[in-house]
Short mmCIF file of C-alpha atoms in Angstrom, two decimals:
data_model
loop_
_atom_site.label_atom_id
_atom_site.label_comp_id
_atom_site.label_asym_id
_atom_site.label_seq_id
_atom_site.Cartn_x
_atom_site.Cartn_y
_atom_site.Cartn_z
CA UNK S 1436 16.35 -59.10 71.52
CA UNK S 1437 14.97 -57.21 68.59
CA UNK S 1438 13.87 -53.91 71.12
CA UNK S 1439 17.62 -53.90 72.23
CA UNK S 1440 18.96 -53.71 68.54
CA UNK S 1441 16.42 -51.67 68.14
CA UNK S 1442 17.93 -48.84 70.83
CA UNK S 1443 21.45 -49.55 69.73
CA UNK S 1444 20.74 -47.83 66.30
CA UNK S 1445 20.61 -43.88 65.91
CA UNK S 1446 16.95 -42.62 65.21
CA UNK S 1447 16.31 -39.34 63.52
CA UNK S 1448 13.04 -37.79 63.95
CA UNK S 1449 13.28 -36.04 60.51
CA UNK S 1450 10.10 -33.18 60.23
CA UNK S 1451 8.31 -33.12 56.30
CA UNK S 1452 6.23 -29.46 56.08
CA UNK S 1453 4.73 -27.35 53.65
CA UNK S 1454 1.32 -25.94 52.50
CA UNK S 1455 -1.70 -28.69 52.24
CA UNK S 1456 -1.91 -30.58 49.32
CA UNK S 1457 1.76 -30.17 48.25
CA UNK S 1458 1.95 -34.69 48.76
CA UNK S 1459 3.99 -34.93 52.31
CA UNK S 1460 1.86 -37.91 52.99
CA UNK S 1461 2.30 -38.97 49.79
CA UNK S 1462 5.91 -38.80 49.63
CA UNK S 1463 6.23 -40.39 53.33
CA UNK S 1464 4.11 -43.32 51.79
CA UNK S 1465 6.34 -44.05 48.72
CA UNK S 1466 9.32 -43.57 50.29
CA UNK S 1467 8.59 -46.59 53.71
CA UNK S 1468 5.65 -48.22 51.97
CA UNK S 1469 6.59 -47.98 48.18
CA UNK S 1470 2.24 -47.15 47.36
CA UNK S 1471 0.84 -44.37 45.97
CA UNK S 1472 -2.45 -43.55 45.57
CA UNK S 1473 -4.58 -40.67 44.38
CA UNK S 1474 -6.99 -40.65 46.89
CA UNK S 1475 -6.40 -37.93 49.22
CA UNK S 1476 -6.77 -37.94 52.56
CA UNK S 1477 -5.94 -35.14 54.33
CA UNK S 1478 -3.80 -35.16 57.28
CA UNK S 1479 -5.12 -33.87 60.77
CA UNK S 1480 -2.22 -33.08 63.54
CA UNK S 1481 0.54 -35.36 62.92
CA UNK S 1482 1.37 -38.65 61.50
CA UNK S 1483 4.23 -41.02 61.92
CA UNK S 1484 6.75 -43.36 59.90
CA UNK S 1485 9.69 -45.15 60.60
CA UNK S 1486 11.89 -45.92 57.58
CA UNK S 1487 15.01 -48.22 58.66
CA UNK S 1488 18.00 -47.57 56.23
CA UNK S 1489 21.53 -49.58 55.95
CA UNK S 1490 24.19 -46.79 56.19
CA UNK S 1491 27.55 -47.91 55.82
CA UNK S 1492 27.21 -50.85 57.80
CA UNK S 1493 24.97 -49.36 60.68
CA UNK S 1494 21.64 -49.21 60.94
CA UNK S 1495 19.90 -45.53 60.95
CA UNK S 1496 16.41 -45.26 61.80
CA UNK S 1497 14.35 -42.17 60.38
CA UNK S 1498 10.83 -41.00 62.36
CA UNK S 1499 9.03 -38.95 59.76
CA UNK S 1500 6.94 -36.55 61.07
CA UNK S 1501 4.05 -35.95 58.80
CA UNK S 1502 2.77 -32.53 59.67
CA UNK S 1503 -0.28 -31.26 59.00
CA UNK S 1504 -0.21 -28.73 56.01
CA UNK S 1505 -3.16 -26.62 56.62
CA UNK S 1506 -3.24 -22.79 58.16
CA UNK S 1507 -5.67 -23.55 61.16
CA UNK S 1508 -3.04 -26.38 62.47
CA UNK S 1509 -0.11 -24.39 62.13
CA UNK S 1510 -0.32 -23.20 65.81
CA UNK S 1511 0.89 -26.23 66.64
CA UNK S 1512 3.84 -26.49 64.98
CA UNK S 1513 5.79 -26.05 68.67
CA UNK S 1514 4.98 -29.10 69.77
CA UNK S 1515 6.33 -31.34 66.76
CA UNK S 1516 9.49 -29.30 66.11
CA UNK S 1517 10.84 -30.46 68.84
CA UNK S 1518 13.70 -32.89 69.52
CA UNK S 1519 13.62 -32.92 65.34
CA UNK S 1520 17.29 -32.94 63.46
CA UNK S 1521 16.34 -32.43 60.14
CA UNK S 1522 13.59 -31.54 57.69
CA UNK S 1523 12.02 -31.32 54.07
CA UNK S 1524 10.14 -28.46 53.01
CA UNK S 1525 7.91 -29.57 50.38
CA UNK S 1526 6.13 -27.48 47.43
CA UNK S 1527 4.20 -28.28 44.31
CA UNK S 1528 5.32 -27.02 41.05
CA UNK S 1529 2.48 -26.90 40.06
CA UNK S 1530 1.28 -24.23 42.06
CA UNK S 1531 3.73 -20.72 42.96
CA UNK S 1532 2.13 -20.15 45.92
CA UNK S 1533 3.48 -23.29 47.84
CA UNK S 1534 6.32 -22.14 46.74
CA UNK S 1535 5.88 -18.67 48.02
CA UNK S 1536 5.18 -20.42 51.40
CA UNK S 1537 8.83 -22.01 51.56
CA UNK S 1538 9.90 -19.12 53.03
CA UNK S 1539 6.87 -18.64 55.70
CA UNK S 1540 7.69 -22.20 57.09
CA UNK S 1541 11.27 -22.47 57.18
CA UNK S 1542 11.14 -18.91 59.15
CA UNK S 1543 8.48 -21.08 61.14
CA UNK S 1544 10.95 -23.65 61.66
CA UNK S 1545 13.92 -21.74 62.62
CA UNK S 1546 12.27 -19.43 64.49
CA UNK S 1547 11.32 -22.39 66.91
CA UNK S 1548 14.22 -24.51 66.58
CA UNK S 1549 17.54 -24.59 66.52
CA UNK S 1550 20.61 -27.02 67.40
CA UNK S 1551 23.08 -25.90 70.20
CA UNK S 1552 25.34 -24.41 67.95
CA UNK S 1553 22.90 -21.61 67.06
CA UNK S 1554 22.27 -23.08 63.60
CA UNK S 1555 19.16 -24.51 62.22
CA UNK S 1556 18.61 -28.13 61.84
CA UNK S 1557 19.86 -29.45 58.05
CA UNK S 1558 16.94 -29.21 55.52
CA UNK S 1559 16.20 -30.40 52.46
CA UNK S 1560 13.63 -28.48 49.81
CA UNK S 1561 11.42 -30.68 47.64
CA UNK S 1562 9.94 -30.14 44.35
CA UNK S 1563 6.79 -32.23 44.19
CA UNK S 1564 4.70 -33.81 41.32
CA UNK S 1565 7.53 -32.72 38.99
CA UNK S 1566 5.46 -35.43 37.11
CA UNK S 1567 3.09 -32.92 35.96
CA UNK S 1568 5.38 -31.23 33.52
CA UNK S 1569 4.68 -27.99 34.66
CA UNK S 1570 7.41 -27.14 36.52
CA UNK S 1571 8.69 -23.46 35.47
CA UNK S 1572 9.76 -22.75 38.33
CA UNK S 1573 12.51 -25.14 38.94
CA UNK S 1574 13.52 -25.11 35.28
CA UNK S 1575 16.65 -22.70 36.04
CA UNK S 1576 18.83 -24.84 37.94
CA UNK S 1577 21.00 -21.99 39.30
CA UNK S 1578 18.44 -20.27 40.48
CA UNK S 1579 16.98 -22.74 42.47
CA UNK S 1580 20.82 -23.20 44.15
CA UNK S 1581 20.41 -19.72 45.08
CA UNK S 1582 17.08 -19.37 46.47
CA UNK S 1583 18.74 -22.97 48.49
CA UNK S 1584 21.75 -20.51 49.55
CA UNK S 1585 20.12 -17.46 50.54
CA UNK S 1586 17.13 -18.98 52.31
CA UNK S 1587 19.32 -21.88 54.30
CA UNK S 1588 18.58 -24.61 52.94
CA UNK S 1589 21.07 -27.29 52.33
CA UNK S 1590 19.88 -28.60 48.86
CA UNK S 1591 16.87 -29.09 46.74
CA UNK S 1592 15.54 -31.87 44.58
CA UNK S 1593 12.83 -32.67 42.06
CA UNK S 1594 11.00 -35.05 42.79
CA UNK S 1595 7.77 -37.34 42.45
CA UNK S 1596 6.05 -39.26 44.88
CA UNK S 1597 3.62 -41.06 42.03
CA UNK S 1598 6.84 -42.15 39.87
CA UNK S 1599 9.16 -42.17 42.94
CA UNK S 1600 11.42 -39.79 41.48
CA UNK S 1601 14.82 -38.99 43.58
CA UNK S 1602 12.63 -39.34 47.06
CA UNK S 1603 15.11 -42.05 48.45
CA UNK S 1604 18.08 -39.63 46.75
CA UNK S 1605 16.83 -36.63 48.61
CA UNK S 1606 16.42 -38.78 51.93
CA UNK S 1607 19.79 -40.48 51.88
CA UNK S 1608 21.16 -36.38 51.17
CA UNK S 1609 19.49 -35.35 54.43
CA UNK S 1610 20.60 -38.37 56.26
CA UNK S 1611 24.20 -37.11 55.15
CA UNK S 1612 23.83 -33.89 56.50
CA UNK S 1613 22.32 -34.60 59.60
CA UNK S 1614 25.22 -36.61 60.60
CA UNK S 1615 27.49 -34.50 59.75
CA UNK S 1616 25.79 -32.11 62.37
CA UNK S 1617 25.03 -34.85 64.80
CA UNK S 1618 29.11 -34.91 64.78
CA UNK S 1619 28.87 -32.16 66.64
CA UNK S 1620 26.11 -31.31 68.11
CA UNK S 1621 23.64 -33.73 69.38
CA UNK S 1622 20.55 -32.52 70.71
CA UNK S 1623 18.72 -29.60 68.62
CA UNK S 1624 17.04 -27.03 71.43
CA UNK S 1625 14.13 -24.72 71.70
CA UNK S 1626 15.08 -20.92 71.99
CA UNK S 1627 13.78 -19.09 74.58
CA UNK S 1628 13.23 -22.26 77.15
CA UNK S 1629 14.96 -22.59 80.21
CA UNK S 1630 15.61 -26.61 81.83
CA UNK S 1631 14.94 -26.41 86.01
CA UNK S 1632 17.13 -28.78 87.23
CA UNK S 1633 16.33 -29.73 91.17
CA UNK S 1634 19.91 -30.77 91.80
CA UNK S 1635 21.32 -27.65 90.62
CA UNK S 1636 24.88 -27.46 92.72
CA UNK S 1637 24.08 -23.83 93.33
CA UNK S 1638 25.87 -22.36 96.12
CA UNK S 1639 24.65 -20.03 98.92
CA UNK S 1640 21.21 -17.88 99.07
CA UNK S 1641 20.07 -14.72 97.87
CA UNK S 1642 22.40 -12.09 99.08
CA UNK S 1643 19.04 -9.93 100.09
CA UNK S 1644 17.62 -12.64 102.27
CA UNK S 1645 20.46 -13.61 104.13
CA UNK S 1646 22.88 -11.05 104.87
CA UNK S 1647 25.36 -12.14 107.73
CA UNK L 1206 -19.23 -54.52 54.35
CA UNK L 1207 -17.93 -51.26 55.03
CA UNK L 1208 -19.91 -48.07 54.46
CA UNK L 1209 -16.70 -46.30 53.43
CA UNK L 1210 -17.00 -47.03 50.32
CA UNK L 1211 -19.56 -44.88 49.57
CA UNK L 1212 -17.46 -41.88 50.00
CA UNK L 1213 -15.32 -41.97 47.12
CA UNK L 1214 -18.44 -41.82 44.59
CA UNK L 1215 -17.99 -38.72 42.83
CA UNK L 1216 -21.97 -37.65 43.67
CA UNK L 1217 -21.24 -38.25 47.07
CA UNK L 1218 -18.17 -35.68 46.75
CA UNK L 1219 -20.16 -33.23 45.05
CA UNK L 1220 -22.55 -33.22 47.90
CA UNK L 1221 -19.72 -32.76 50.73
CA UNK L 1222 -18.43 -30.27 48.66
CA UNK L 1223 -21.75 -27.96 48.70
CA UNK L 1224 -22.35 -28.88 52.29
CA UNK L 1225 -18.94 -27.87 54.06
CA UNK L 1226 -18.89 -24.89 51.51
CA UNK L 1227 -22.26 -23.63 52.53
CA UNK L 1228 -21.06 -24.29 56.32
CA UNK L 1229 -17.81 -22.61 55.67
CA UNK L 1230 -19.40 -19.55 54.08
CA UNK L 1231 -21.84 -19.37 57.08
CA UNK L 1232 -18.99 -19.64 60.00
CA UNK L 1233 -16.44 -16.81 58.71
CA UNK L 1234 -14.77 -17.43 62.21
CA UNK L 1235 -13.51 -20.98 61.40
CA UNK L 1236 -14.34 -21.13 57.74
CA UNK L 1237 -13.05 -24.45 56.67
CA UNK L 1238 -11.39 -26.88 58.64
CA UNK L 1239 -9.96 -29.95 57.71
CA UNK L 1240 -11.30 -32.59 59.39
CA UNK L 1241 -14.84 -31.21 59.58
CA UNK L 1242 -15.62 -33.38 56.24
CA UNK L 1243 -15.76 -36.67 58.71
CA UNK L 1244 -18.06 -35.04 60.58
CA UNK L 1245 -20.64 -34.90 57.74
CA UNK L 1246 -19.98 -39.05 57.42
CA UNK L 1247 -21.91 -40.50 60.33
CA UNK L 1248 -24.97 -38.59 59.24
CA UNK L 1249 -24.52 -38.59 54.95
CA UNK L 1250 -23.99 -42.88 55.61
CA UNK L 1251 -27.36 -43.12 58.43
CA UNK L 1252 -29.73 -41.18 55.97
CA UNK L 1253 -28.75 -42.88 52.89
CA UNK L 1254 -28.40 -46.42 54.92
CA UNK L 1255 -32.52 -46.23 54.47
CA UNK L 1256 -32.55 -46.40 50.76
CA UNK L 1257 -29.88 -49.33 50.57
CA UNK L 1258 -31.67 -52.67 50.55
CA UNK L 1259 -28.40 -54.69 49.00
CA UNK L 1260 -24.90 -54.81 49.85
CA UNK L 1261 -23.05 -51.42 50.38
CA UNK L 1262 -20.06 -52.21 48.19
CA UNK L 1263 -22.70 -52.16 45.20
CA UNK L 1264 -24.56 -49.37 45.98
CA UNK L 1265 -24.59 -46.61 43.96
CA UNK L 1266 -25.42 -43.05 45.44
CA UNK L 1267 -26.47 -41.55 41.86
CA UNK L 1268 -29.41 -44.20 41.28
CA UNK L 1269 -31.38 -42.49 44.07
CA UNK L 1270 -33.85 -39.97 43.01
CA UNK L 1271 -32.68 -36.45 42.81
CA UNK L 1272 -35.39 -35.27 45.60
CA UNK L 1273 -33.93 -38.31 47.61
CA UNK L 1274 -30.56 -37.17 47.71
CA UNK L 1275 -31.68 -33.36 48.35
CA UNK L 1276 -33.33 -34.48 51.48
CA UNK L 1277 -30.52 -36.21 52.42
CA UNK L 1278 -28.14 -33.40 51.44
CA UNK L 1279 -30.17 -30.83 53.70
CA UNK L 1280 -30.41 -33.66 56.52
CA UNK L 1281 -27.13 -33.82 56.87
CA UNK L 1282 -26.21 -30.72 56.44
CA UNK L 1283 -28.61 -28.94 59.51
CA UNK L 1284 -27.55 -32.18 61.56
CA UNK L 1285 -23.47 -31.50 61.05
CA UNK L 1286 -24.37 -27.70 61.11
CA UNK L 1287 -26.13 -28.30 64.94
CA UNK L 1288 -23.62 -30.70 65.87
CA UNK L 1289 -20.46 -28.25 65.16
CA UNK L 1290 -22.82 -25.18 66.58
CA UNK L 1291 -21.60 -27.14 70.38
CA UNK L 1292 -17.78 -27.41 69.68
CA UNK L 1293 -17.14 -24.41 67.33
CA UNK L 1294 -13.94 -23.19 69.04
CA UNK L 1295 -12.41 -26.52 68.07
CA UNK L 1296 -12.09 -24.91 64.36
CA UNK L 1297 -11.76 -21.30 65.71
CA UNK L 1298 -7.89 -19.54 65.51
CA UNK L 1299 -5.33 -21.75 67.64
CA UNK L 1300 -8.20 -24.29 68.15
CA UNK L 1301 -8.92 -23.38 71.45
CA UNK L 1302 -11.71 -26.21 72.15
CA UNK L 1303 -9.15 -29.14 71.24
CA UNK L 1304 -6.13 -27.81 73.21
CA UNK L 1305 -9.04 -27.82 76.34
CA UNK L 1306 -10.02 -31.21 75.50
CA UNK L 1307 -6.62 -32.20 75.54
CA UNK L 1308 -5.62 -31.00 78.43
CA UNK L 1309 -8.81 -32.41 80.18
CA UNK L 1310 -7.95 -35.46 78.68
CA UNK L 1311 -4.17 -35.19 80.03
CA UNK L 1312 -5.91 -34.62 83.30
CA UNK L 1313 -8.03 -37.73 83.07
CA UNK L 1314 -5.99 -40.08 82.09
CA UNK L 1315 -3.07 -38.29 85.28
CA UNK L 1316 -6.11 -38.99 88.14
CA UNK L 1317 -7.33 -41.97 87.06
CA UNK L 1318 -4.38 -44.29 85.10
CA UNK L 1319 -1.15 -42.48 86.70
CA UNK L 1320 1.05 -45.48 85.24
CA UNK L 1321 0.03 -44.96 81.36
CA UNK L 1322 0.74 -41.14 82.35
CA UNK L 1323 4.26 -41.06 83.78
CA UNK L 1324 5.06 -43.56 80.83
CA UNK L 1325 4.00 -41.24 78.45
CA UNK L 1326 5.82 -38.11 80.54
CA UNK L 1327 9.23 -40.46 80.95
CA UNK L 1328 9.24 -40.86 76.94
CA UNK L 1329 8.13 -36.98 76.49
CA UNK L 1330 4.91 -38.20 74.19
CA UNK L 1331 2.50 -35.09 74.29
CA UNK L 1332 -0.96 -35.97 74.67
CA UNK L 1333 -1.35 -33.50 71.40
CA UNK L 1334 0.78 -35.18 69.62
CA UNK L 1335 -1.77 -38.11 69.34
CA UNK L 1336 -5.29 -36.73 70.85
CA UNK L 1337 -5.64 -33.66 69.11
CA UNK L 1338 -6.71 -36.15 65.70
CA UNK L 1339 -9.09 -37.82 68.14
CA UNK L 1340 -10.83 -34.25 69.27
CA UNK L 1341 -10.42 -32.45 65.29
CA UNK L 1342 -12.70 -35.12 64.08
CA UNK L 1343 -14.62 -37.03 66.71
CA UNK L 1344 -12.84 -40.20 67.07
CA UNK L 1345 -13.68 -40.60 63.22
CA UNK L 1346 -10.47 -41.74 61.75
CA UNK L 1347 -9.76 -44.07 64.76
CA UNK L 1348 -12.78 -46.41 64.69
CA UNK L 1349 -14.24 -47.97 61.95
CA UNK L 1350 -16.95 -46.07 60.53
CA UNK L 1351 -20.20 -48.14 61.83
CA UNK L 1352 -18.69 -48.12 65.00
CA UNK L 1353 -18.01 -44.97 65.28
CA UNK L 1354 -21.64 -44.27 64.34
CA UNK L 1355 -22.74 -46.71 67.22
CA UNK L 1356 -20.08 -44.32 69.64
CA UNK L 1357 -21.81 -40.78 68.31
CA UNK L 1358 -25.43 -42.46 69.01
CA UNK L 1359 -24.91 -43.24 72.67
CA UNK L 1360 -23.61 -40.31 73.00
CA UNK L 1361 -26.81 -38.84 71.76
CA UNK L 1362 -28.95 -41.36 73.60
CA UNK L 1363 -27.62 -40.41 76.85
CA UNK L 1364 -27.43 -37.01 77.27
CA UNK L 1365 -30.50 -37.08 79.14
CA UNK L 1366 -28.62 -39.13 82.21
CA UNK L 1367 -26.46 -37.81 84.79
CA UNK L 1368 -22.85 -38.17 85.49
CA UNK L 1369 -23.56 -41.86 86.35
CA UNK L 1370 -22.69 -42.74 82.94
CA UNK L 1371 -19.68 -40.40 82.93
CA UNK L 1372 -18.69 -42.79 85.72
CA UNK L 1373 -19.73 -45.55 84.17
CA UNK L 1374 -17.39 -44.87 81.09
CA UNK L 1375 -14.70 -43.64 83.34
CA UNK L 1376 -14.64 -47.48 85.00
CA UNK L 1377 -14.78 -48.85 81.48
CA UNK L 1378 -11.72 -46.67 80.19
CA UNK L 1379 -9.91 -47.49 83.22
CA UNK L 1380 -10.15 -51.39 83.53
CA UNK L 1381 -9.32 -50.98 79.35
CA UNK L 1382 -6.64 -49.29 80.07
CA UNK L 1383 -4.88 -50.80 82.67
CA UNK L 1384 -4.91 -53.46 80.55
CA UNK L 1385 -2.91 -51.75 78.17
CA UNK L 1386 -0.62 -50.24 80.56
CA UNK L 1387 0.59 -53.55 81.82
CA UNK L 1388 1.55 -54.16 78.64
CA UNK L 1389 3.44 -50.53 78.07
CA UNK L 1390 5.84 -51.83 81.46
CA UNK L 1391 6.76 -54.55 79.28
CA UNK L 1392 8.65 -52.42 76.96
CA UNK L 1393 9.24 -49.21 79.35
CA UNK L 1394 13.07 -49.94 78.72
CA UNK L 1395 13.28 -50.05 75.39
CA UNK L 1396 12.28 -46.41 74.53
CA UNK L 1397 9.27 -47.81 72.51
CA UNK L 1398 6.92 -45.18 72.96
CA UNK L 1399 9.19 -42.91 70.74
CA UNK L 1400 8.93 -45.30 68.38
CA UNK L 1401 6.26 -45.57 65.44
CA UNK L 1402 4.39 -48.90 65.62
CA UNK L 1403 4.13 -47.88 69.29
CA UNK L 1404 1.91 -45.13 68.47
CA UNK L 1405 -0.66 -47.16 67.60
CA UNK L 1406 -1.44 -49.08 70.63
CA UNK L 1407 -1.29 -45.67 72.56
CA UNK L 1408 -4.12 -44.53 70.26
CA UNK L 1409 -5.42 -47.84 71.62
CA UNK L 1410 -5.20 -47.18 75.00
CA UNK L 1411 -6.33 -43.76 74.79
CA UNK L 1412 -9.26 -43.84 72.18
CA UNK L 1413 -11.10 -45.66 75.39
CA UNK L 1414 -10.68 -42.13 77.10
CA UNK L 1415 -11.49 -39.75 74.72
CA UNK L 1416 -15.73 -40.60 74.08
CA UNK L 1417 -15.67 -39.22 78.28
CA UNK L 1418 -13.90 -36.54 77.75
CA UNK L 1419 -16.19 -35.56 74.97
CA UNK L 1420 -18.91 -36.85 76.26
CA UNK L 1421 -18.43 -34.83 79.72
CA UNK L 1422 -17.30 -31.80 77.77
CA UNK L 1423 -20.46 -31.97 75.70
CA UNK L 1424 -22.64 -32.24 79.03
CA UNK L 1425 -20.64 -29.44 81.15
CA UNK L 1426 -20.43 -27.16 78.22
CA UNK L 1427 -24.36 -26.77 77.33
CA UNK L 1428 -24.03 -29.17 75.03
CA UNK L 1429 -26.84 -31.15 76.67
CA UNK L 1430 -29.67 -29.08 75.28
CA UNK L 1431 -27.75 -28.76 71.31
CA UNK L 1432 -27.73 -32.72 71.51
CA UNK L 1433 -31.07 -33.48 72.22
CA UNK L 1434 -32.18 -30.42 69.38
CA UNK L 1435 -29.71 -32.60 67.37
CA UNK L 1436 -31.45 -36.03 68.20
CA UNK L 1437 -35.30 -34.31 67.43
CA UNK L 1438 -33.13 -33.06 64.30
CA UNK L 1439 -32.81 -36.35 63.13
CA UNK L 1440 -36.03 -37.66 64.08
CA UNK L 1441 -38.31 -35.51 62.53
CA UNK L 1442 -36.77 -34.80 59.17
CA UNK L 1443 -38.75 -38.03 57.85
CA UNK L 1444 -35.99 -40.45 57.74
CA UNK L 1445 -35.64 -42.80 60.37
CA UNK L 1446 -34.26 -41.84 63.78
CA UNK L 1447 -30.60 -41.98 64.08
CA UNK L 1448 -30.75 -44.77 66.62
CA UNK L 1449 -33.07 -46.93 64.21
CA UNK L 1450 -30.82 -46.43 61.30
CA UNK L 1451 -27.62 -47.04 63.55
CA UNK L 1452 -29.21 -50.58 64.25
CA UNK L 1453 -28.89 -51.38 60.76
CA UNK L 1454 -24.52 -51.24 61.50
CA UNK L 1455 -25.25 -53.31 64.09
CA UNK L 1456 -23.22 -56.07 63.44
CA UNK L 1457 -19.81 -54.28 64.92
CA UNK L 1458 -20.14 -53.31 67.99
CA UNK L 1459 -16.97 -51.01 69.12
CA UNK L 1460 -15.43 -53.95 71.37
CA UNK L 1461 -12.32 -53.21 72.78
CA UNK L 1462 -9.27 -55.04 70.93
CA UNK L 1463 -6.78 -56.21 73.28
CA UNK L 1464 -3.26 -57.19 71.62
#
C-alpha cells in the first residue's frame, strides 16, 4: 500500500553542487533531518536524501543529490546530472573563491544538461554560513539579482545550514520553479546522445545496398 | 566500543594532517584526494590499539609518549604510503583505477547474479553511482571500522593463495546476494531502487562483491608482491603484526546482515 502511494506522487531528483567545504551535506542534513553538526565529513561520489513535502494538497517527493565538491571527482559529474530537474549551486561567503566557482559549475551543469526545450534545468544559488557575518559579497542586494540574471539562475538566497536560515524557503522556491517547467516539459535530456530504439518504424533500406 | 572515536581527538588530526600532507607533497600526480584520509584509519587505530589497555571511548591519544606516537605516525604513514603505491591511478586525473574497478565490478555482478543486474539496468542505477565510494576508500565508510580492519587483513593474509579464494569469495558474494535479490523482486514494481532508503540495501547487496573485485584486482595487477612488502611492513616496525593487533577487534566479525 505505502510503495503504491509512494509511485503516485511526483519525485524530483533535485542536484546540490559547488566547491568542497561550501556545507551541501550540511544543508541536505538540516533541511530532511533538522541536525547539524560541525564535524565534517567529507563527501566521496554521491549521497542521497529524500525530503517528502505537502504541496497544495499533493505530495512532492525531492531526491537530493549530494555531489561531491572536490576537483578530482568532478569527472563524474555526467553520470549524476542526469534525469535531474533542478539544482542549488552552493557557495560560502566566507570565502570569494567558491563564489568565483559558481560560474565554473553551472557552465558544468548546462553544458551537460538540459530539458527538451533547450533550456537549462531551474536553479537556485545559495549563500552559505551567512552565519559567519562575513558576508560582503552578498551585501548589495541588486547586485546579487544581477549576477542571478546574467548567469541563469532563477534566484538566490542567504542562507545557513547551522541556524537553518531560509533553507526550506529556498527549497519550496525551487520546487516552484521546477513545476512550472515540468508543465511543460517533462523529462530534462543529455545533449549530444542519441536513444536506439529497436522498433524504429523505419521504412525501406539503404538506397546504396539495394537498388532495384 | 568503537575505535572511531579516536579520530576526532585533535592530536590524532594533527597527525593525519602531517601524514596525507607529506603523502600529497610526495605524489604531485594525485596530490590530495579525499577519501585517502580513511585509508590512514585501519593502520593509525592497529598501532595505537597496542598501547590501549582500557576502554577505547576513554582513551586519550595525547597521554602516549611523544616517541610513541612518532613511531606510530611513521608506521602508518610508510604502511598507507605502500598500500596506495598498488592503486595510485584510483587518485590520478579522471580516477582511472575506480572507473576499472567499477566496471569489473559491473561485470561481476552481470556473470554471476544476472537478476540483481537487470534490476539495477531496468531502474537505470549506475554501478558508479554507488561503487565508486566503495573503491575511493576501500570499503571504509561502509563497514564498521573493526570490521573493516578484519576485511583489509584477510586480504593481506591471503595474497599468498591462488584464485581458489577468489572463488571462494565469489560463492560467498553470490549465495549473499541472491539473498538480497529475492528480496529486490519484491519491490521491482514499485520503482524502489530510484528511491533513497533503497540505496542502502543495494550497498548491502553489493558491499559482498566489492572485497573480490579488489581483492582480484590487487592479485592480477602486481599487487601480490606490494601486499606482502606491506604485511613485512607491519611486522617488522616493532609493533605487533597487523593480524595480532586485528585480533584484539575481534569481537565483530563482518557477518553478513540480512533484512
Amino acid at each position: 500500500m505505502i510503495m503504491m502511494w509512494f509511485c503516485l506522487c511526483p519525485l524530483f531528483q533535485v542536484l546540490v553542487i559547488g566547491d568542497l567545504g561550501v556545507g551541501k551535506t550540511s544543508i541536505i542534513k538540516r533541511y530532511v533531518h533538522q541536525t547539524y553538526s560541525t564535524n565534517y565529513r567529507a563527501t566521496i561520489g554521491v549521497d542521497f536524501a529524500l525530503k517528502v513535502l505537502n504541496w497544495d494538497s499533493e505530495t512532492v517527493r525531492l531526491q537530493l543529490w549530494d555531489i561531491a565538491g572536490q576537483e578530482r571527482f568532478g569527472n563524474m559529474t555526467r553520470v549524476y546530472y542526469r534525469e535531474a530537474m533542478g539544482a542549488f549551486i552552493v557557495f560560502d561567503v566566507t570565502r570569494p573563491t567558491t563564489f568565483e566557482a559558481i560560474t565554473k559549475w553551472k557552465e558544468d551543469l548546462d553544458s551537460k544538461l538540459m530539458l527538451t526545450n533547450r533550456e537549462s534545468i531551474a536553479t537556485v544559488l545559495l549563500a552559505n554560513k551567512c552565519d559567519q557575518g562575513r558576508e560582503v559579497l552578498t551585501n548589495n542586494g541588486v547586485k546579487m539579482d544581477q549576477f542571478c540574471k546574467d548567469n541563469g539562475f532563477v534566484g538566490w538566497f542567504k542562507t545557513s545550514a547551522k541556524e537553518n536560515t531560509n533553507i526550506s524557503e529556498a527549497a519550496n522556491f525551487l520546487v516552484k520553479h521546477i513545476m512550472a517547467t515540468e508543465n511543460d516539459f517533462l523529462k530534462s535530456v543529455v545533449p549530444d546522445t542519441i536513444s536506439p530504439k529497436l522498433n524504429d518504424s523505419q521504412p525501406g533500406t539503404c538506397s546504396a545496398c539495394y537498388k532495384s | 566500543m568503537s575505535p572511531e572515536c579516536l579520530m576526532l581527538q585533535p592530536m590524532v588530526t594533527e597527525i593525519f594532517e602531517r601524514i596525507l600532507f607529506i603523502w600529497a607533497i610526495r605524489h604531485p600526480a594525485s596530490g590530495y584526494v579525499q577519501g585517502i584520509n580513511d585509508l590512514v584509519t585501519p593502520f593509525f587505530v592497529v598501532y595505537v590499539f597496542e598501547y590501549i589497555k582500557e576502554e577505547v571511548e576513554n582513551f586519550d591519544v595525547s597521554s602516549l609518549q611523544e616517541e610513541t606516537l612518532r613511531n606510530i605516525e611513521a608506521d602508518s604513514f610508510w604502511c598507507m604510503s605502500k598500500l596506495l603505491d598498488g592503486i595510485q591511478d584510483n587518485y590520478t586525473f579522471a580516477q582511472p583505477g575506480i572507473q576499472r574497478k567499477v566496471k569489473a565490478l559491473e561485470e561481476l555482478v552481470s556473470r554471476i547474479d544476472e537478476t540483481v543486474h537487470v534490476h539495477m539496468q531496468q531502474y537505470e542505477v549506475e554501478y558508479l553511482q554507488f561503487a565508486f565510494r566503495w573503491m575511493n576508500n576501500l570499503l571504509m565508510r561502509e563497514l564498521p571500522l573493526r570490521c573493516t580492519i578484519r576485511l583489509w587483513d584477510t586480504y593481506q593474509v591471503h595474497t599468498h593463495t591462488t584464485n581458489t579464494h577468489v572463488r571462494t569469495h565469489t560463492y560467498c558474494a553470490r549465495t549473499h546476494t541472491h539473498t538480497h535479490a529475492r528480496a529486490g523482486t519484491h519491490t521491482k514494481h514499485s520503482h524502489a531502487f530510484t528511491q533513497i532508503g533503497t540505496f542502502h540495501s543495494l550497498s548491502a547487496t553489493c558491499v559482498y562483491y566489492s572485497p573480490i573485485v579488489f581483492f582480484h584486482k590487487t592479485l592480477s595487477s602486481g599487487g601480490h608482491q606490494s601486499l606482502s612488502v606491506l604485511s613485512s611492513v607491519a611486522c617488522t616496525s616493532g609493533s605487533l603484526s597487523l593480524n595480532l593487533c586485528l585480533s584484539a577487534a575481534k569481537s565483530n566479525e563482518p557477518v553478513p546482515q540480512h533484512h
